[in-house]
């Protein structure tokens, strides 16, 4: 019981283009599973993951999985309010999903004029490198220009998924 009393809460928002793999990434981190079935997220879904970091610190991670169709919604400000981290996801095989990340950045930056949460850029589907439509140079330049963490991940294989959440 004392463990739960000392538990810290971390709010992470996962956003990006429809079908970029946001929900698959969230399922991989929270449920340690992957499904090939695609069901678009409408609005927002919530997930919870409890873990221990640095040996003895208990953390409750609350993940807000925002549907890709909410980019032009007034709902965004409510979703990102009090977030400690925002992870913007794009599909490396879909150039328009990368353009969508730029639109998400333009949308969320005004809500954080002073203290910006950690913002990560997740280049998803790195297991499909042979179909890459967004160059590594382009994604790296964008991440540097916006002071973002950058991770090449695969929800399918689990590659670098835990690593990106640990960096947050």
PDB file of C-alpha atoms in Angstrom:
ATOM      1  CA  UNK A   1       0.000   0.000   0.000  1.00  0.00           C
ATOM      2  CA  UNK A   2       2.881   2.374   0.731  1.00  0.00           C
ATOM      3  CA  UNK A   3       4.035   1.860  -2.849  1.00  0.00           C
ATOM      4  CA  UNK A   4       0.834   3.370  -4.243  1.00  0.00           C
ATOM      5  CA  UNK A   5       1.034   6.339  -1.880  1.00  0.00           C
ATOM      6  CA  UNK A   6       4.448   7.254  -3.279  1.00  0.00           C
ATOM      7  CA  UNK A   7       3.413   6.618  -6.861  1.00  0.00           C
ATOM      8  CA  UNK A   8       4.048   9.472  -9.290  1.00  0.00           C
ATOM      9  CA  UNK A   9       1.719  10.073 -12.206  1.00  0.00           C
ATOM     10  CA  UNK A  10       2.905  10.890 -15.701  1.00  0.00           C
ATOM     11  CA  UNK A  11       0.543  12.012 -18.454  1.00  0.00           C
ATOM     12  CA  UNK A  12       1.706  11.172 -21.964  1.00  0.00           C
ATOM     13  CA  UNK A  13      -0.254  12.229 -25.042  1.00  0.00           C
ATOM     14  CA  UNK A  14       0.209  10.248 -28.255  1.00  0.00           C
ATOM     15  CA  UNK A  15      -0.927  12.060 -31.410  1.00  0.00           C
ATOM     16  CA  UNK A  16      -0.388  12.037 -35.149  1.00  0.00           C
ATOM     17  CA  UNK A  17      -1.825  11.111 -38.525  1.00  0.00           C
ATOM     18  CA  UNK A  18      -4.546   8.469 -38.853  1.00  0.00           C
ATOM     19  CA  UNK A  19      -3.125   4.974 -39.392  1.00  0.00           C
ATOM     20  CA  UNK A  20       0.392   6.008 -38.337  1.00  0.00           C
ATOM     21  CA  UNK A  21       0.369   3.349 -35.617  1.00  0.00           C
ATOM     22  CA  UNK A  22      -0.366   5.432 -32.514  1.00  0.00           C
ATOM     23  CA  UNK A  23      -2.717   2.919 -30.925  1.00  0.00           C
ATOM     24  CA  UNK A  24      -0.424   0.020 -31.825  1.00  0.00           C
ATOM     25  CA  UNK A  25       2.453   1.794 -30.056  1.00  0.00           C
ATOM     26  CA  UNK A  26       0.265   2.394 -27.001  1.00  0.00           C
ATOM     27  CA  UNK A  27      -0.856  -1.248 -26.940  1.00  0.00           C
ATOM     28  CA  UNK A  28       2.751  -2.381 -27.262  1.00  0.00           C
ATOM     29  CA  UNK A  29       3.853  -0.309 -24.245  1.00  0.00           C
ATOM     30  CA  UNK A  30       0.785  -0.805 -22.032  1.00  0.00           C
ATOM     31  CA  UNK A  31      -0.307  -4.341 -22.904  1.00  0.00           C
ATOM     32  CA  UNK A  32       2.886  -5.764 -24.447  1.00  0.00           C
ATOM     33  CA  UNK A  33       0.967  -6.894 -27.523  1.00  0.00           C
ATOM     34  CA  UNK A  34       0.471  -6.072 -31.200  1.00  0.00           C
ATOM     35  CA  UNK A  35      -2.512  -6.636 -33.465  1.00  0.00           C
ATOM     36  CA  UNK A  36      -2.615  -6.324 -37.251  1.00  0.00           C
ATOM     37  CA  UNK A  37      -6.276  -5.314 -37.068  1.00  0.00           C
ATOM     38  CA  UNK A  38      -6.894  -1.607 -37.634  1.00  0.00           C
ATOM     39  CA  UNK A  39      -9.658   0.243 -35.842  1.00  0.00           C
ATOM     40  CA  UNK A  40      -9.370   4.040 -36.089  1.00  0.00           C
ATOM     41  CA  UNK A  41      -9.507   5.880 -32.783  1.00  0.00           C
ATOM     42  CA  UNK A  42     -12.416   8.270 -32.579  1.00  0.00           C
ATOM     43  CA  UNK A  43     -11.750  11.109 -30.163  1.00  0.00           C
ATOM     44  CA  UNK A  44      -9.459   9.882 -27.409  1.00  0.00           C
ATOM     45  CA  UNK A  45      -8.750   6.581 -25.643  1.00  0.00           C
ATOM     46  CA  UNK A  46      -7.063   6.217 -22.270  1.00  0.00           C
ATOM     47  CA  UNK A  47      -4.568   3.591 -21.158  1.00  0.00           C
ATOM     48  CA  UNK A  48      -2.780   2.956 -17.882  1.00  0.00           C
ATOM     49  CA  UNK A  49       0.638   1.428 -17.266  1.00  0.00           C
ATOM     50  CA  UNK A  50       2.240   1.005 -13.858  1.00  0.00           C
ATOM     51  CA  UNK A  51       5.973   0.507 -13.678  1.00  0.00           C
ATOM     52  CA  UNK A  52       9.002   0.902 -11.469  1.00  0.00           C
ATOM     53  CA  UNK A  53      11.898   3.042 -12.660  1.00  0.00           C
ATOM     54  CA  UNK A  54      15.394   3.512 -11.310  1.00  0.00           C
ATOM     55  CA  UNK A  55      14.884   0.511  -9.058  1.00  0.00           C
ATOM     56  CA  UNK A  56      12.420   1.896  -6.536  1.00  0.00           C
ATOM     57  CA  UNK A  57      10.336   4.733  -8.009  1.00  0.00           C
ATOM     58  CA  UNK A  58       6.753   3.768  -8.775  1.00  0.00           C
ATOM     59  CA  UNK A  59       5.165   5.518 -11.738  1.00  0.00           C
ATOM     60  CA  UNK A  60       1.633   5.417 -13.073  1.00  0.00           C
ATOM     61  CA  UNK A  61       1.675   6.367 -16.740  1.00  0.00           C
ATOM     62  CA  UNK A  62      -1.628   7.615 -18.106  1.00  0.00           C
ATOM     63  CA  UNK A  63      -1.539   7.560 -21.900  1.00  0.00           C
ATOM     64  CA  UNK A  64      -3.984   9.637 -23.916  1.00  0.00           C
ATOM     65  CA  UNK A  65      -4.267   8.169 -27.419  1.00  0.00           C
ATOM     66  CA  UNK A  66      -5.705  10.936 -29.616  1.00  0.00           C
ATOM     67  CA  UNK A  67      -7.409   9.957 -32.861  1.00  0.00           C
ATOM     68  CA  UNK A  68      -5.793  11.359 -35.997  1.00  0.00           C
ATOM     69  CA  UNK A  69      -9.059  12.971 -37.042  1.00  0.00           C
ATOM     70  CA  UNK A  70      -9.019  15.392 -34.083  1.00  0.00           C
ATOM     71  CA  UNK A  71      -6.269  17.670 -35.455  1.00  0.00           C
ATOM     72  CA  UNK A  72      -8.698  20.448 -36.328  1.00  0.00           C
ATOM     73  CA  UNK A  73     -10.721  20.074 -33.149  1.00  0.00           C
ATOM     74  CA  UNK A  74     -10.981  22.482 -30.225  1.00  0.00           C
ATOM     75  CA  UNK A  75     -10.739  19.306 -28.148  1.00  0.00           C
ATOM     76  CA  UNK A  76      -6.935  19.278 -28.498  1.00  0.00           C
ATOM     77  CA  UNK A  77      -6.312  21.877 -25.792  1.00  0.00           C
ATOM     78  CA  UNK A  78      -8.170  19.725 -23.265  1.00  0.00           C
ATOM     79  CA  UNK A  79      -6.218  16.629 -24.267  1.00  0.00           C
ATOM     80  CA  UNK A  80      -2.761  18.150 -24.006  1.00  0.00           C
ATOM     81  CA  UNK A  81      -3.440  20.168 -20.844  1.00  0.00           C
ATOM     82  CA  UNK A  82      -0.975  19.220 -18.074  1.00  0.00           C
ATOM     83  CA  UNK A  83       0.844  16.670 -20.239  1.00  0.00           C
ATOM     84  CA  UNK A  84       4.404  15.946 -19.193  1.00  0.00           C
ATOM     85  CA  UNK A  85       5.136  14.502 -22.632  1.00  0.00           C
ATOM     86  CA  UNK A  86       3.665  14.545 -26.117  1.00  0.00           C
ATOM     87  CA  UNK A  87       4.684  11.879 -28.599  1.00  0.00           C
ATOM     88  CA  UNK A  88       3.990  12.727 -32.236  1.00  0.00           C
ATOM     89  CA  UNK A  89       3.866   9.641 -34.426  1.00  0.00           C
ATOM     90  CA  UNK A  90       4.312   9.310 -38.164  1.00  0.00           C
ATOM     91  CA  UNK A  91       4.547   6.342 -40.505  1.00  0.00           C
ATOM     92  CA  UNK A  92       7.894   6.264 -42.341  1.00  0.00           C
ATOM     93  CA  UNK A  93       6.150   4.707 -45.366  1.00  0.00           C
ATOM     94  CA  UNK A  94       3.614   7.549 -45.662  1.00  0.00           C
ATOM     95  CA  UNK A  95       4.944  11.046 -46.456  1.00  0.00           C
ATOM     96  CA  UNK A  96       1.595  12.702 -45.712  1.00  0.00           C
ATOM     97  CA  UNK A  97       1.761  11.378 -42.143  1.00  0.00           C
ATOM     98  CA  UNK A  98       5.025  13.303 -41.703  1.00  0.00           C
ATOM     99  CA  UNK A  99       3.379  16.486 -42.997  1.00  0.00           C
ATOM    100  CA  UNK A 100       0.651  15.874 -40.423  1.00  0.00           C
ATOM    101  CA  UNK A 101       3.281  15.893 -37.645  1.00  0.00           C
ATOM    102  CA  UNK A 102       4.278  19.393 -38.748  1.00  0.00           C
ATOM    103  CA  UNK A 103       0.619  20.428 -38.519  1.00  0.00           C
ATOM    104  CA  UNK A 104       0.338  18.900 -35.025  1.00  0.00           C
ATOM    105  CA  UNK A 105       3.413  20.866 -33.903  1.00  0.00           C
ATOM    106  CA  UNK A 106       1.892  24.104 -35.191  1.00  0.00           C
ATOM    107  CA  UNK A 107      -1.318  23.285 -33.344  1.00  0.00           C
ATOM    108  CA  UNK A 108       0.162  22.380 -29.942  1.00  0.00           C
ATOM    109  CA  UNK A 109       3.039  24.875 -29.583  1.00  0.00           C
ATOM    110  CA  UNK A 110       0.796  27.875 -28.760  1.00  0.00           C
ATOM    111  CA  UNK A 111      -0.554  26.025 -25.712  1.00  0.00           C
ATOM    112  CA  UNK A 112       2.923  25.917 -24.164  1.00  0.00           C
ATOM    113  CA  UNK A 113       4.394  29.439 -24.406  1.00  0.00           C
ATOM    114  CA  UNK A 114       6.622  29.032 -21.341  1.00  0.00           C
ATOM    115  CA  UNK A 115       7.229  25.496 -20.130  1.00  0.00           C
ATOM    116  CA  UNK A 116       7.005  23.037 -22.972  1.00  0.00           C
ATOM    117  CA  UNK A 117       6.528  19.362 -22.120  1.00  0.00           C
ATOM    118  CA  UNK A 118       8.924  16.796 -23.510  1.00  0.00           C
ATOM    119  CA  UNK A 119       8.006  16.320 -27.158  1.00  0.00           C
ATOM    120  CA  UNK A 120       9.090  13.205 -28.966  1.00  0.00           C
ATOM    121  CA  UNK A 121       8.978  12.338 -32.645  1.00  0.00           C
ATOM    122  CA  UNK A 122       8.301   8.650 -33.228  1.00  0.00           C
ATOM    123  CA  UNK A 123       9.156   7.388 -36.706  1.00  0.00           C
ATOM    124  CA  UNK A 124       6.988   4.270 -36.684  1.00  0.00           C
ATOM    125  CA  UNK A 125       7.160   1.167 -38.872  1.00  0.00           C
ATOM    126  CA  UNK A 126      10.962   1.117 -38.984  1.00  0.00           C
ATOM    127  CA  UNK A 127      10.634  -2.604 -39.723  1.00  0.00           C
ATOM    128  CA  UNK A 128       9.445  -1.514 -43.195  1.00  0.00           C
ATOM    129  CA  UNK A 129      12.609   0.383 -44.127  1.00  0.00           C
ATOM    130  CA  UNK A 130      12.414  -0.917 -47.703  1.00  0.00           C
ATOM    131  CA  UNK A 131       9.188   1.127 -48.152  1.00  0.00           C
ATOM    132  CA  UNK A 132      10.495   4.317 -46.506  1.00  0.00           C
ATOM    133  CA  UNK A 133       8.949   7.517 -47.925  1.00  0.00           C
ATOM    134  CA  UNK A 134      10.402   9.968 -45.370  1.00  0.00           C
ATOM    135  CA  UNK A 135      14.180  10.220 -45.351  1.00  0.00           C
ATOM    136  CA  UNK A 136      16.149   9.831 -42.149  1.00  0.00           C
ATOM    137  CA  UNK A 137      17.739  13.218 -42.872  1.00  0.00           C
ATOM    138  CA  UNK A 138      14.335  14.912 -43.138  1.00  0.00           C
ATOM    139  CA  UNK A 139      13.016  13.481 -39.877  1.00  0.00           C
ATOM    140  CA  UNK A 140      16.298  14.221 -38.075  1.00  0.00           C
ATOM    141  CA  UNK A 141      16.355  17.822 -39.304  1.00  0.00           C
ATOM    142  CA  UNK A 142      12.735  18.335 -38.209  1.00  0.00           C
ATOM    143  CA  UNK A 143      13.405  16.874 -34.751  1.00  0.00           C
ATOM    144  CA  UNK A 144      16.475  19.100 -34.302  1.00  0.00           C
ATOM    145  CA  UNK A 145      14.667  22.242 -35.472  1.00  0.00           C
ATOM    146  CA  UNK A 146      11.916  21.645 -32.905  1.00  0.00           C
ATOM    147  CA  UNK A 147      14.103  20.337 -30.051  1.00  0.00           C
ATOM    148  CA  UNK A 148      12.349  16.980 -30.109  1.00  0.00           C
ATOM    149  CA  UNK A 149      13.520  13.556 -29.022  1.00  0.00           C
ATOM    150  CA  UNK A 150      13.630  11.262 -32.062  1.00  0.00           C
ATOM    151  CA  UNK A 151      13.088   7.513 -32.022  1.00  0.00           C
ATOM    152  CA  UNK A 152      12.754   5.064 -34.894  1.00  0.00           C
ATOM    153  CA  UNK A 153      10.285   2.498 -33.585  1.00  0.00           C
ATOM    154  CA  UNK A 154       8.228  -0.471 -34.671  1.00  0.00           C
ATOM    155  CA  UNK A 155       4.977  -1.273 -32.916  1.00  0.00           C
ATOM    156  CA  UNK A 156       4.936  -4.586 -34.809  1.00  0.00           C
ATOM    157  CA  UNK A 157       8.322  -5.843 -33.556  1.00  0.00           C
ATOM    158  CA  UNK A 158       8.530  -3.722 -30.400  1.00  0.00           C
ATOM    159  CA  UNK A 159      11.835  -2.190 -31.542  1.00  0.00           C
ATOM    160  CA  UNK A 160      12.776   0.874 -29.438  1.00  0.00           C
ATOM    161  CA  UNK A 161       9.264   1.201 -27.955  1.00  0.00           C
ATOM    162  CA  UNK A 162      10.395   0.784 -24.338  1.00  0.00           C
ATOM    163  CA  UNK A 163      13.430   2.973 -24.980  1.00  0.00           C
ATOM    164  CA  UNK A 164      11.379   5.953 -26.143  1.00  0.00           C
ATOM    165  CA  UNK A 165       9.078   5.728 -23.109  1.00  0.00           C
ATOM    166  CA  UNK A 166      12.083   5.457 -20.785  1.00  0.00           C
ATOM    167  CA  UNK A 167      13.520   8.661 -22.259  1.00  0.00           C
ATOM    168  CA  UNK A 168      10.298  10.459 -21.434  1.00  0.00           C
TER     169      UNK A 168
END
